């Protein structure tokens, strides 16, 4: 491929690429805070009904639950003065008249001074509204990924990225001053629309300037930035316990990122493919100069011929090869992201110290990215994904049948699961990027975001099945990555191959050629 030769001539991994990474990684880190923000800003503290008179004597106003703690959503219809004379024994009070918390709630402020739950009373009959807020942010990522992904292929990666950075800075800052829950939800949706594109466009502006041999390492660095962002969020949430302050702290930096993004360099691959060869050559010469290389004149005939044909979203499905590939990739992304979010959005399920869990899980996922990098470089794309996805499914399946009393073992298995989940998503991201052509990469990544956000939206909804069988959601979390691992087998291997630039490149290089070095593993993987 001509561009790969041009890139190697300009320097496929040098000072320029390091500077590009330096500009790309910080916004990705802080963006991870936005994605997982409502683990803290929407945390549900301990609560009980508020009463007007003698609120400290809760025993006469609030019934006790099975753990002898005040009920969260009910209070006595009339004060039960006789309960004051009890000495350590509590009679059956189920026959006494109770009513909902008509005057509001009293919240435990030992962990958070304020959350959106305490501000707008999203508890008891209104608790579902918290899930609505989380869903709208994820829905925004889905919609924004699809729309802005198409715009990125049409107007350029850098232009759309800069717009989304500014959009998130404004919407995130305004969210911190939202006067009502409705406005809060709308602003979070607007933030979500830009969030997905900030990751994908930063991703493309780095990968499309990187030589084939270094792509896996660069992707591992970018995904590790997400893990570091998770650790940062745990620290910031511990320091800023008021939700509006935390929201503001992670939104203001995007004004700085918007300014610094002007030094990013547009993808020369995209410029050449979209019939802008002069601009593409100019950027290549700039990169060569920064890398200290004197670039020689080389041919671009292949890219110029490919640039004469404009592409759309439908081109991903018009060609049988790409259609089959996109369907398989979308299923794998959907099925593998379900357990990842299933674990991350249920931090309170593992214990009360969610700050510590956030930091631990972030550190483990960062370690997992480098584990994935080693496997990708030495074993290959397909076997790495299959191995990590099978281990993820098995770890969740084991955790499903561990008794609730064994919290240490449950947290350990969850930590193992989140490690393999991060390794599998990193492996898949590398493989995905190498299987779609440059001319449609942003559009394809937009479709990938749709599959990803669909999976992440399904993850919390599956927890509603627990009313029928408590282990059912976790069984589904375990089975989905195992199915995804089987599907990966039908995708071609791409280790050490150059990126596809055109649809014709995909046609020329298509062919399912199993790697004989790992085929003996298939019967074992299927057997487990």
XYZ file of C-alpha atoms in Angstrom:
528
model
C 0.000 0.000 0.000
C 1.424 3.332 -1.086
C 0.501 5.296 2.042
C 2.195 2.802 4.341
C 5.390 3.374 2.365
C 4.926 7.148 2.580
C 4.390 6.947 6.327
C 7.495 4.829 6.845
C 9.428 7.349 4.804
C 8.147 10.224 6.983
C 8.666 8.283 10.212
C 6.024 5.875 11.449
C 6.954 6.196 15.137
C 9.043 9.200 16.121
C 8.952 12.559 17.902
C 5.789 13.605 16.086
C 3.841 10.513 17.170
C 5.009 10.998 20.773
C 3.820 14.637 20.717
C 0.494 13.549 19.199
C 0.062 11.030 22.024
C 0.938 13.720 24.585
C -1.966 15.824 23.270
C -4.373 12.876 22.929
C -4.031 11.033 26.252
C -5.129 13.744 28.793
C -8.630 14.313 27.318
C -9.155 10.537 27.105
C -8.234 10.214 30.796
C -10.678 12.883 31.962
C -13.362 11.620 29.590
C -13.277 8.281 31.449
C -14.311 10.264 34.528
C -17.410 11.513 32.696
C -18.423 8.025 31.560
C -18.295 6.560 35.093
C -19.178 9.789 36.907
C -22.590 8.667 38.168
C -21.033 5.904 40.236
C -20.433 8.834 42.616
C -22.671 11.772 41.662
C -25.678 9.411 41.601
C -24.630 7.236 44.561
C -27.538 6.237 46.789
C -26.702 6.984 50.446
C -28.473 5.511 53.453
C -31.810 7.220 53.982
C -35.069 7.156 55.942
C -38.250 9.195 56.150
C -38.101 12.692 57.629
C -40.644 13.609 60.324
C -41.507 17.010 61.772
C -41.431 16.356 65.497
C -38.762 14.709 67.626
C -36.908 13.468 64.567
C -34.169 11.912 66.708
C -36.644 9.460 68.281
C -36.888 7.487 65.067
C -38.114 4.334 66.795
C -41.595 5.782 67.336
C -41.932 7.094 63.780
C -39.960 4.690 61.582
C -40.465 0.896 61.469
C -37.370 -1.306 61.480
C -36.404 -3.683 58.682
C -35.156 -7.272 59.070
C -31.683 -5.944 60.011
C -33.169 -3.752 62.770
C -32.388 -0.606 60.823
C -34.908 2.157 59.987
C -37.006 1.422 56.894
C -35.946 3.520 53.918
C -39.303 4.159 52.312
C -42.029 3.859 54.974
C -42.964 5.510 58.288
C -45.677 4.924 60.880
C -48.948 6.654 60.159
C -49.145 7.628 63.867
C -46.363 7.862 66.496
C -45.914 4.534 68.314
C -45.162 5.819 71.829
C -45.286 2.356 73.327
C -42.068 1.458 71.519
C -40.131 3.901 73.722
C -40.570 1.601 76.731
C -39.066 -1.474 75.051
C -35.679 -2.566 76.372
C -33.777 -4.188 73.516
C -36.700 -6.278 72.233
C -38.771 -5.381 69.220
C -42.246 -6.800 68.673
C -43.774 -7.578 65.320
C -44.859 -4.206 63.920
C -45.989 -5.401 60.511
C -49.621 -4.932 61.519
C -49.142 -1.264 62.372
C -50.323 1.290 59.818
C -47.567 2.868 57.728
C -47.370 5.380 54.898
C -44.784 6.530 52.320
C -42.295 9.279 53.136
C -44.674 12.128 52.361
C -42.402 14.816 53.882
C -39.132 13.779 52.276
C -36.085 11.890 53.481
C -33.089 12.193 55.813
C -29.811 11.122 54.142
C -26.578 9.733 55.522
C -23.882 12.294 54.632
C -20.882 10.326 55.913
C -19.743 9.520 52.334
C -21.268 12.278 50.191
C -22.459 15.714 51.218
C -24.662 15.867 48.135
C -25.581 13.723 45.117
C -28.261 14.066 42.464
C -30.136 11.406 44.450
C -30.244 13.535 47.614
C -30.878 16.778 45.728
C -33.902 15.512 43.797
C -34.959 12.640 46.103
C -34.365 9.846 43.578
C -35.114 7.073 46.069
C -37.903 4.588 46.784
C -40.628 5.020 44.148
C -38.396 7.447 42.231
C -35.223 5.344 42.254
C -35.692 4.307 38.613
C -34.986 7.912 37.574
C -31.325 7.425 38.482
C -31.130 4.700 35.817
C -32.813 7.064 33.369
C -29.998 9.591 33.851
C -27.338 6.910 33.303
C -29.171 5.572 30.262
C -29.477 9.027 28.645
C -25.727 9.631 28.828
C -25.081 6.252 27.173
C -27.827 6.952 24.627
C -26.104 10.251 23.847
C -22.876 8.370 23.177
C -24.768 6.090 20.798
C -26.422 8.929 18.871
C -23.317 11.111 18.828
C -21.095 8.268 17.676
C -23.347 7.533 14.727
C -23.813 11.171 13.629
C -20.355 12.574 14.353
C -18.706 9.408 13.022
C -20.189 10.160 9.608
C -19.216 13.837 9.907
C -15.631 12.812 10.769
C -15.327 10.880 7.514
C -16.787 13.811 5.595
C -15.263 16.903 7.259
C -12.161 15.531 8.964
C -11.120 13.978 12.263
C -9.585 17.110 13.778
C -12.456 19.534 13.041
C -15.135 17.288 14.553
C -12.900 16.433 17.523
C -12.372 20.123 18.348
C -16.104 20.782 18.139
C -16.854 17.852 20.482
C -14.229 19.005 22.996
C -15.884 22.432 23.125
C -19.347 20.870 23.284
C -18.394 18.681 26.257
C -16.727 21.601 28.031
C -19.899 23.702 27.736
C -22.438 20.961 28.433
C -20.439 19.508 31.348
C -20.018 22.920 32.970
C -23.704 23.763 32.531
C -24.642 20.402 34.092
C -22.961 21.500 37.327
C -25.535 24.329 37.560
C -28.611 22.355 36.422
C -31.629 23.645 38.415
C -33.897 20.634 37.770
C -33.493 16.922 37.151
C -34.976 17.230 33.650
C -32.390 19.824 32.619
C -29.677 17.667 34.208
C -30.744 14.694 32.046
C -30.839 16.762 28.859
C -27.366 18.170 29.512
C -25.970 14.700 30.271
C -27.415 13.453 26.977
C -25.738 16.366 25.196
C -22.454 15.538 26.929
C -22.792 11.915 25.880
C -23.178 12.940 22.229
C -19.646 14.333 22.237
C -18.015 11.831 24.608
C -17.769 8.854 22.261
C -16.336 10.917 19.413
C -13.585 12.381 21.604
C -12.281 8.859 22.146
C -12.647 7.638 18.553
C -11.239 10.735 16.836
C -8.282 11.004 19.200
C -7.823 7.307 18.514
C -7.834 7.775 14.718
C -5.577 10.841 14.774
C -3.000 8.663 16.506
C -3.449 5.293 14.792
C -3.573 6.692 11.255
C -0.162 8.284 11.852
C 1.406 5.119 13.283
C 3.270 2.334 11.482
C 1.771 -1.158 11.521
C 4.319 -2.609 13.958
C 3.463 -0.005 16.635
C -0.341 0.123 16.352
C -1.026 -2.381 19.136
C 1.280 -0.530 21.532
C -0.345 2.832 20.777
C -3.869 1.455 21.213
C -2.800 -0.126 24.516
C -1.547 3.296 25.655
C -4.827 4.983 24.714
C -6.952 2.359 26.440
C -4.638 2.535 29.455
C -5.423 6.249 29.614
C -9.051 5.246 30.198
C -7.931 3.056 33.108
C -5.842 5.888 34.562
C -8.923 8.094 34.258
C -10.824 5.581 36.397
C -8.144 5.887 39.087
C -8.260 9.692 38.841
C -12.050 9.607 39.255
C -11.731 7.609 42.474
C -9.334 10.210 43.888
C -11.389 13.207 42.747
C -14.620 11.727 44.077
C -12.937 11.147 47.448
C -11.709 14.765 47.524
C -14.899 16.422 46.229
C -17.958 14.908 47.936
C -20.463 17.453 46.579
C -21.739 16.382 43.147
C -21.844 19.839 41.547
C -18.219 20.510 42.494
C -17.093 17.125 41.134
C -19.033 17.712 37.910
C -17.356 21.104 37.481
C -13.844 19.804 38.265
C -13.962 17.196 35.465
C -15.597 19.557 32.923
C -13.406 22.697 33.085
C -10.274 20.897 31.727
C -12.014 20.383 28.380
C -11.735 24.116 27.654
C -7.953 23.633 27.955
C -8.089 20.513 25.759
C -10.039 22.470 23.142
C -7.248 25.046 22.954
C -4.443 22.466 22.908
C -6.143 20.442 20.158
C -5.199 23.105 17.618
C -1.703 21.557 17.574
C -3.013 18.158 16.521
C -2.285 17.225 12.902
C -5.063 16.035 10.610
C -4.806 12.477 9.317
C -2.902 12.420 6.025
C -4.565 9.095 5.238
C -7.967 10.790 5.387
C -6.781 13.810 3.374
C -5.426 11.619 0.568
C -8.438 9.290 0.508
C -10.833 12.280 0.314
C -9.077 13.707 -2.752
C -6.924 16.280 -0.948
C -3.478 14.963 -1.918
C -1.698 18.333 -1.743
C -2.813 18.878 1.864
C -1.959 15.272 2.709
C 1.540 15.616 1.279
C 1.987 18.888 3.159
C 1.111 17.169 6.454
C 3.440 14.268 5.644
C 6.321 16.669 5.026
C 5.535 18.428 8.323
C 5.645 15.088 10.150
C 8.887 14.116 8.433
C 10.434 17.453 9.481
C 9.399 16.933 13.128
C 10.829 13.424 13.038
C 14.094 14.769 11.643
C 13.705 12.994 8.284
C 14.193 14.473 4.834
C 11.261 13.086 2.892
C 11.739 12.000 -0.719
C 8.997 12.338 -3.376
C 6.893 9.192 -3.686
C 3.829 8.117 -5.633
C 0.260 8.506 -4.405
C -1.474 7.094 -7.496
C -3.245 4.324 -5.574
C -4.800 6.739 -3.090
C -5.713 9.271 -5.792
C -7.621 6.645 -7.773
C -9.432 5.487 -4.640
C -10.329 9.085 -3.739
C -12.495 9.547 -6.823
C -15.258 7.465 -5.279
C -17.179 8.993 -2.379
C -18.287 6.615 0.357
C -21.241 6.475 2.737
C -22.412 4.366 5.648
C -24.084 1.971 3.205
C -20.705 1.061 1.722
C -20.004 -0.856 4.924
C -22.809 -3.249 3.944
C -22.859 -3.018 0.146
C -19.782 -5.232 -0.234
C -20.371 -8.846 0.950
C -16.928 -9.047 2.561
C -17.405 -5.878 4.612
C -21.042 -6.706 5.370
C -20.110 -10.046 6.931
C -17.177 -8.483 8.746
C -19.216 -5.616 10.228
C -21.987 -7.951 11.412
C -19.473 -10.197 13.187
C -17.607 -7.250 14.702
C -20.825 -5.610 15.926
C -21.969 -8.803 17.632
C -18.604 -9.325 19.327
C -18.554 -5.740 20.612
C -22.147 -5.946 21.867
C -21.659 -9.274 23.653
C -18.264 -8.438 25.173
C -19.212 -4.995 26.517
C -22.195 -6.303 28.522
C -20.118 -7.952 31.300
C -17.629 -5.047 31.337
C -20.340 -2.550 32.254
C -22.210 -5.141 34.315
C -19.298 -5.146 36.760
C -18.432 -1.442 36.627
C -21.913 -0.035 37.196
C -22.490 -2.248 40.225
C -19.647 -1.031 42.461
C -22.010 -0.691 45.433
C -22.831 -4.388 45.000
C -19.318 -5.311 46.178
C -19.202 -3.127 49.310
C -19.507 0.387 50.696
C -16.014 1.721 49.878
C -16.675 2.516 46.228
C -13.751 4.991 46.138
C -11.306 2.151 46.800
C -13.018 -0.196 44.341
C -12.858 2.461 41.618
C -9.099 2.881 42.120
C -8.424 -0.867 42.352
C -10.449 -1.676 39.249
C -8.761 1.182 37.366
C -5.302 -0.117 38.302
C -6.221 -3.664 37.317
C -7.585 -2.607 33.937
C -4.407 -0.586 33.249
C -2.347 -3.716 33.962
C -4.674 -5.745 31.753
C -4.068 -3.421 28.771
C -0.363 -4.256 28.823
C -1.115 -7.940 29.272
C -3.240 -7.668 26.132
C -0.410 -5.858 24.310
C 2.034 -8.690 25.010
C -0.472 -11.276 23.862
C -1.390 -9.345 20.700
C 2.241 -8.978 19.645
C 3.325 -12.544 20.380
C 0.209 -14.671 19.897
C -2.049 -12.750 17.513
C -5.377 -10.923 17.451
C -7.858 -13.803 17.285
C -6.374 -16.170 19.880
C -5.846 -13.285 22.331
C -9.480 -12.223 22.150
C -10.811 -15.768 22.439
C -8.582 -16.539 25.431
C -9.484 -13.370 27.365
C -13.212 -13.637 26.598
C -13.385 -17.239 27.753
C -11.574 -16.435 30.999
C -13.879 -13.439 31.562
C -16.957 -15.627 31.181
C -15.572 -18.313 33.488
C -14.624 -15.823 36.238
C -18.138 -14.323 36.251
C -19.719 -17.778 36.205
C -17.660 -18.828 39.239
C -18.582 -15.612 41.075
C -22.265 -16.224 40.416
C -22.380 -19.196 42.758
C -20.209 -17.780 45.564
C -22.343 -17.021 48.675
C -22.961 -13.356 49.504
C -21.256 -13.814 52.888
C -17.888 -14.505 51.223
C -17.313 -10.870 50.220
C -13.528 -11.155 49.948
C -13.744 -13.991 47.433
C -16.481 -12.195 45.490
C -14.400 -9.012 45.214
C -11.365 -11.064 44.166
C -13.287 -12.853 41.407
C -14.828 -9.556 40.286
C -11.319 -8.068 40.089
C -10.177 -10.998 37.970
C -13.230 -10.570 35.763
C -12.680 -6.846 35.218
C -9.022 -7.561 34.360
C -9.943 -9.999 31.607
C -12.769 -7.715 30.458
C -10.303 -4.850 29.932
C -7.823 -7.147 28.176
C -10.513 -8.471 25.834
C -11.838 -5.000 24.930
C -8.305 -3.765 24.206
C -7.594 -6.799 22.019
C -10.867 -6.297 20.167
C -10.226 -2.572 19.637
C -6.883 -3.281 17.983
C -8.429 -5.954 15.764
C -11.430 -3.770 14.844
C -9.254 -0.867 13.767
C -7.209 -3.138 11.500
C -10.226 -4.727 9.808
C -11.938 -1.580 8.438
C -10.567 0.675 5.661
C -9.423 4.253 6.302
C -12.034 5.672 3.948
C -14.793 4.318 6.218
C -12.980 4.017 9.558
C -14.735 6.872 11.378
C -18.137 5.710 10.114
C -17.321 2.140 11.152
C -16.219 3.335 14.592
C -19.526 5.181 14.854
C -21.286 1.875 14.188
C -19.005 0.250 16.763
C -20.137 2.860 19.291
C -23.765 1.962 18.531
C -23.032 -1.716 19.292
C -21.011 -0.756 22.373
C -23.620 1.624 23.803
C -26.367 -0.911 23.077
C -24.458 -3.467 25.137
C -23.759 -0.996 27.940
C -27.449 0.006 27.997
C -28.548 -3.632 28.215
C -26.175 -4.314 31.150
C -28.175 -2.389 33.815
C -31.499 -3.560 32.367
C -30.465 -7.188 32.854
C -30.302 -6.587 36.615
C -34.101 -6.296 36.622
C -34.198 -10.051 35.920
C -32.887 -10.646 39.444
C -36.472 -10.469 40.746
C -37.124 -13.793 38.984
C -33.768 -15.449 39.712
C -30.957 -13.595 41.537
C -28.200 -15.332 39.549
C -29.834 -14.908 36.112
C -28.242 -11.515 35.217
C -24.785 -12.789 36.126
C -25.257 -15.990 34.135
C -26.067 -13.857 31.087
C -23.010 -11.681 31.816
C -20.916 -14.884 31.796
C -22.375 -16.500 28.678
C -22.203 -13.418 26.420
C -18.350 -13.135 26.233
C -18.073 -16.901 25.677
C -20.357 -16.590 22.630
C -18.382 -13.559 21.455
C -15.154 -15.552 21.713
C -16.572 -18.217 19.395
C -17.537 -15.582 16.802
C -14.008 -14.084 16.812
C -12.760 -17.328 15.222
C -14.480 -16.345 11.954
C -12.608 -13.028 11.624
C -9.296 -12.832 9.711
C -5.956 -12.422 11.510
C -4.285 -9.005 11.027
C -1.096 -9.162 13.117
C 1.779 -7.172 11.494
C -0.348 -6.290 8.452
C -0.668 -2.646 7.241
C -3.948 -0.787 7.684
C -6.514 -1.121 4.901
C -7.017 2.230 3.180
C -9.721 1.432 0.600
C -12.571 -1.024 0.131
C -10.562 -2.585 -2.683
C -7.738 -3.255 -0.221
C -10.182 -5.270 1.897
C -11.270 -7.275 -1.134
C -7.686 -7.973 -2.168
C -6.563 -9.106 1.273
C -9.707 -11.028 2.303
C -9.238 -14.654 3.147
C -9.760 -16.774 6.209
C -6.388 -18.395 6.825
C -6.240 -19.892 10.322
C -2.938 -19.513 12.128
C -1.718 -23.111 12.595
C 0.217 -22.186 15.751
C -2.975 -21.777 17.789
C -5.479 -24.079 16.058
C -4.757 -26.895 18.601
C -6.260 -24.586 21.263
C -9.697 -24.536 19.600
C -10.934 -27.965 20.843
C -9.854 -27.045 24.383
C -11.589 -23.656 24.230
C -14.794 -25.212 22.941
C -14.682 -27.963 25.563
C -14.618 -25.463 28.448
